[in-house]
Amino acid sequence: MAKAAFDIRLEGYVPANRDAVVKLVNQSTGQQVERKPFLDGSLLVRDLDPGNWELTVTHPNLVSAIDRRVVRLFPQDIPTRVPVVVPPDLFRDTPIRDIQDADLAPVQQQAGAITTNVGRLANKAPGEVIRAEDWNVLAAAVADLARAVGELTRLVSPVGHDHPEIAEKFAEVQGNILRFSESFGRSLLELRREVESQNLRGRLTAVLDKGAATTAVRDRVLSRVTELQQSTLVTTAQWTPLIANHSNAAIREVLELANEQGTGADDFLASPEVSGALTLLQTFSAVGGVSRPEEELETYRRGVAATGPSLFRTL
């Protein structure tokens, strides 16, 4: 088979190119290739089999991947171009905007001029006439002083005033924390779903073994768990109906398996393996209407409280 090449270009935020890592996984053969791009974001990966590859671009400063998707490598001489957009907001950490201090020199100069102009009027002798010229100088000085005071109150207000540079920084930090918490929350939820799916698989396998289930029943039950494990990246609104439906179906399978035990059905249902699995399935079956991640996590906590620690933890 003729080999082909990827021409991957990271675009959007140059400083991220230095530490970014690009990983390619062949969907058919499982071959993995991990490379770092040049500082300009370009990366040419040659000698690859044409077909579908999973592309993952990560950065050590980020919890989630910058980009993750399946790309097709075409069997052609020209490298297949794959642009990867790196949003600058992912790395946003701008310094606090610098706002210049208020310039009080004009006010000070005007105050100095007023002092000089009025100073020469302060040497009148008793009985000396105050001329119109002197009065006008004094009136002008008072007017200039009023304007200077007005300007001073505008430049330096003793009453509360805005600090837009601080407000902007607070908004940025809040946004960074929000994005991190959302990303961390999604990762935690996905990990918890994987743990709960493994726990459910272990409990159902024990039930199937105890009931001597046929291969058909075993495949039918465990395939539902497999589907759950393959769907851990969906939203809570999509996940909860899925796990509720599969749990209800699994409950019916367990009850049918109990009927097949004949006179030993009650003992079968009362055994720790079966009762624990049914309790867990009933907990999951009641979660169908949940749409918020925190409610989904609370369901798992109730499941642990009702059935004990996950079997997956003891493996």
XYZ file of C-alpha atoms in Angstrom:
315
model
C 0.000 0.000 0.000
C 1.293 3.433 -0.961
C 2.167 5.616 1.962
C 0.861 9.155 2.506
C 1.568 12.154 4.732
C -0.234 14.628 6.961
C 0.504 18.372 6.789
C -0.778 19.589 10.159
C -0.890 23.340 10.864
C -1.554 24.813 14.299
C -3.072 28.273 13.864
C -4.407 30.982 16.102
C -1.946 31.270 19.011
C 1.773 30.991 18.216
C 3.098 30.806 21.843
C 1.235 27.505 22.294
C 3.110 25.814 19.446
C 6.307 25.271 21.448
C 4.830 22.824 23.975
C 1.918 21.430 21.961
C 1.922 17.687 21.256
C 0.183 16.072 18.287
C -0.840 12.423 18.572
C -2.170 10.322 15.701
C -3.781 6.903 16.148
C -4.692 4.748 13.160
C -8.318 3.624 13.543
C -7.653 0.337 11.718
C -4.209 -0.804 12.832
C -3.821 1.019 16.141
C -0.494 2.526 15.045
C 0.375 5.574 17.128
C 2.530 8.526 16.168
C 3.356 11.366 18.558
C 5.201 14.482 17.387
C 5.761 18.110 18.352
C 5.233 20.860 15.753
C 7.761 23.507 14.773
C 7.505 26.892 16.444
C 5.453 28.181 13.513
C 2.891 25.427 14.167
C 3.700 23.306 11.103
C 4.135 19.543 11.332
C 4.695 17.134 8.441
C 4.210 13.446 9.276
C 5.177 11.109 6.440
C 5.128 7.377 5.765
C 1.618 6.724 7.099
C -1.068 4.331 5.910
C -4.028 6.081 4.246
C -7.297 5.874 6.151
C -8.911 7.275 9.277
C -6.685 8.575 12.054
C -7.698 10.001 15.411
C -5.977 13.364 15.849
C -5.387 14.683 19.375
C -3.596 17.967 20.098
C -2.695 18.567 23.744
C -0.796 21.168 25.751
C 0.701 20.694 29.245
C -1.044 23.833 30.536
C -4.516 22.581 29.635
C -6.668 19.863 31.175
C -8.607 19.095 28.000
C -7.224 18.558 24.538
C -7.039 21.567 22.209
C -8.514 19.427 19.434
C -9.628 15.801 19.155
C -11.280 14.366 16.041
C -10.957 11.732 13.367
C -9.281 12.892 10.147
C -8.939 11.013 6.883
C -5.542 10.555 5.248
C -5.951 10.416 1.484
C -3.725 8.140 -0.669
C -2.089 10.921 -2.674
C 1.382 12.365 -3.253
C 0.467 15.756 -1.831
C 0.294 15.705 2.014
C -3.231 15.928 3.402
C -3.613 19.381 4.981
C -5.151 19.439 8.461
C -5.613 22.907 10.055
C -5.904 22.990 13.834
C -7.317 26.169 15.344
C -5.815 27.054 18.736
C -8.156 29.570 20.449
C -6.077 32.255 22.224
C -8.686 32.389 24.984
C -7.459 28.985 26.189
C -4.179 30.608 27.237
C -5.473 34.049 28.164
C -3.536 35.697 30.998
C -3.048 39.350 30.116
C -1.535 41.750 32.659
C -3.653 44.347 34.401
C -4.175 47.320 32.102
C -2.002 50.273 33.091
C -3.913 53.511 33.632
C -1.809 56.659 33.886
C -1.928 58.659 37.088
C -3.894 61.890 36.981
C -1.712 64.853 35.892
C -2.204 67.581 38.504
C 0.473 69.908 37.113
C -2.011 72.246 35.302
C -3.967 72.701 38.515
C -0.805 73.378 40.464
C 0.404 75.885 37.863
C -2.906 77.721 37.885
C -2.855 77.846 41.670
C 0.655 79.289 41.549
C -0.421 81.944 39.041
C -3.370 82.947 41.241
C -1.060 83.308 44.213
C 1.245 85.590 42.262
C -1.545 87.753 40.848
C -3.328 88.193 44.137
C -0.081 88.649 46.079
C 0.570 92.081 44.636
C -2.817 93.276 45.887
C -2.006 92.364 49.455
C 0.248 95.386 50.109
C -2.411 98.131 50.292
C -1.884 100.799 52.922
C -4.724 102.035 55.135
C -6.916 104.513 53.214
C -5.432 103.564 49.866
C -7.933 103.393 47.015
C -8.906 100.044 45.617
C -9.006 100.648 41.909
C -11.139 98.899 39.380
C -8.032 97.252 37.986
C -7.290 95.697 41.386
C -10.846 94.497 41.761
C -10.792 92.895 38.355
C -7.573 91.063 39.207
C -9.139 89.760 42.395
C -12.355 88.680 40.617
C -10.365 86.921 37.892
C -8.278 85.141 40.558
C -11.427 83.874 42.298
C -12.814 82.634 38.963
C -9.548 80.881 38.122
C -9.483 79.315 41.569
C -13.030 78.008 41.105
C -12.080 76.410 37.792
C -8.968 74.851 39.338
C -11.008 73.347 42.163
C -13.521 71.985 39.658
C -10.756 70.410 37.605
C -9.207 68.936 40.735
C -12.462 67.264 41.763
C -12.703 65.707 38.289
C -9.124 64.364 38.305
C -9.029 63.094 41.881
C -12.439 62.251 43.259
C -12.537 61.574 47.004
C -15.830 59.722 46.436
C -15.829 56.136 45.106
C -14.766 55.783 41.499
C -14.339 52.969 39.006
C -11.171 50.977 38.386
C -11.873 49.525 34.931
C -8.450 47.830 34.749
C -9.168 45.891 37.958
C -12.701 45.057 36.817
C -11.365 43.734 33.499
C -8.792 41.557 35.304
C -11.425 40.169 37.659
C -13.626 39.307 34.677
C -10.707 37.560 32.960
C -9.762 35.556 36.048
C -13.396 34.620 36.548
C -13.578 33.435 32.948
C -10.379 31.388 33.322
C -11.674 29.740 36.500
C -15.035 29.048 34.861
C -13.433 27.419 31.825
C -11.118 25.351 34.028
C -13.952 24.220 36.286
C -16.087 23.240 33.295
C -13.230 21.303 31.731
C -12.309 19.646 35.042
C -15.958 18.836 35.715
C -16.370 17.139 32.348
C -13.216 15.088 32.917
C -14.396 14.076 36.392
C -17.815 13.092 35.052
C -16.321 11.015 32.246
C -13.978 9.256 34.682
C -16.839 8.540 37.099
C -18.945 7.082 34.270
C -16.094 4.769 33.315
C -15.746 3.643 36.939
C -19.496 3.083 37.333
C -19.664 1.188 34.020
C -16.820 -1.092 35.112
C -18.530 -1.583 38.460
C -21.803 -2.463 36.734
C -20.031 -4.895 34.411
C -18.393 -6.644 37.378
C -21.669 -6.968 39.284
C -23.634 -8.203 36.270
C -20.929 -10.703 35.373
C -21.154 -12.121 38.898
C -24.960 -12.404 38.555
C -24.696 -14.105 35.161
C -22.117 -16.548 36.502
C -24.262 -17.347 39.527
C -27.364 -17.926 37.374
C -25.452 -19.955 34.756
C -26.729 -17.643 32.033
C -26.509 -18.746 28.432
C -24.070 -17.131 26.071
C -26.897 -15.286 24.337
C -28.141 -13.750 27.583
C -24.616 -12.909 28.678
C -23.821 -11.192 25.377
C -27.109 -9.301 25.423
C -26.578 -7.972 28.953
C -22.896 -7.139 28.718
C -23.284 -5.482 25.315
C -25.445 -2.881 27.034
C -22.609 -2.138 29.436
C -20.234 -1.899 26.488
C -22.490 0.685 24.897
C -22.428 2.682 28.112
C -18.638 2.576 28.191
C -18.531 3.857 24.621
C -20.832 6.777 25.410
C -19.074 8.400 28.363
C -18.331 11.625 26.445
C -21.969 12.643 25.906
C -23.798 15.250 27.964
C -25.683 14.429 31.149
C -29.000 14.949 29.358
C -27.975 12.278 26.840
C -26.288 9.920 29.301
C -28.938 9.573 31.979
C -31.754 8.282 29.698
C -29.254 5.849 28.197
C -28.137 4.355 31.501
C -31.744 4.320 32.765
C -32.969 2.371 29.726
C -30.107 -0.120 29.890
C -30.606 -0.567 33.629
C -34.309 -1.312 33.178
C -33.472 -3.846 30.475
C -30.840 -5.457 32.695
C -33.327 -5.710 35.568
C -35.711 -7.647 33.314
C -32.899 -9.965 32.267
C -31.947 -10.650 35.895
C -35.572 -11.363 36.853
C -35.956 -13.757 33.916
C -32.748 -15.446 34.972
C -34.206 -15.804 38.471
C -37.330 -17.488 37.058
C -35.108 -19.968 35.306
C -33.725 -21.004 38.690
C -37.087 -22.653 39.513
C -37.464 -23.325 43.214
C -34.167 -21.610 43.888
C -35.380 -18.270 42.528
C -35.830 -16.685 45.958
C -32.407 -17.760 47.122
C -30.955 -16.476 43.851
C -32.537 -13.050 44.278
C -31.548 -12.887 47.944
C -27.885 -13.624 47.293
C -25.513 -10.675 47.862
C -24.382 -10.654 44.237
C -27.897 -10.409 42.814
C -29.422 -8.115 45.421
C -26.477 -5.723 45.171
C -26.686 -5.623 41.375
C -30.455 -5.053 41.431
C -30.097 -2.211 43.937
C -27.502 -0.540 41.733
C -29.619 -1.023 38.601
C -32.675 0.432 40.328
C -30.622 3.471 41.350
C -29.519 4.017 37.752
C -33.006 3.405 36.348
C -34.346 6.335 38.394
C -31.875 8.817 36.935
C -33.551 9.136 33.528
C -34.824 12.704 33.976
C -31.601 14.143 35.363
C -29.997 16.834 33.184
C -27.483 18.520 35.493
C -23.992 17.044 36.092
C -24.138 17.592 39.862
C -27.366 15.571 40.053
C -25.756 12.778 38.045
C -22.791 12.665 40.456
C -25.209 12.616 43.396
C -26.832 9.516 41.875
C -23.496 7.711 41.907
C -22.957 8.692 45.545
C -26.359 7.237 46.416
C -25.415 4.079 44.568
C -22.221 3.695 46.581
C -24.145 4.356 49.809
C -26.686 1.665 48.937
C -24.387 -1.025 47.539
C -21.008 -0.309 49.082
C -17.716 0.572 47.373
C -17.427 -0.034 43.669
C -16.192 -3.500 42.703
C -13.964 -1.742 40.212
C -11.924 -0.290 43.103
C -11.021 -3.698 44.405
C -9.719 -5.012 41.085
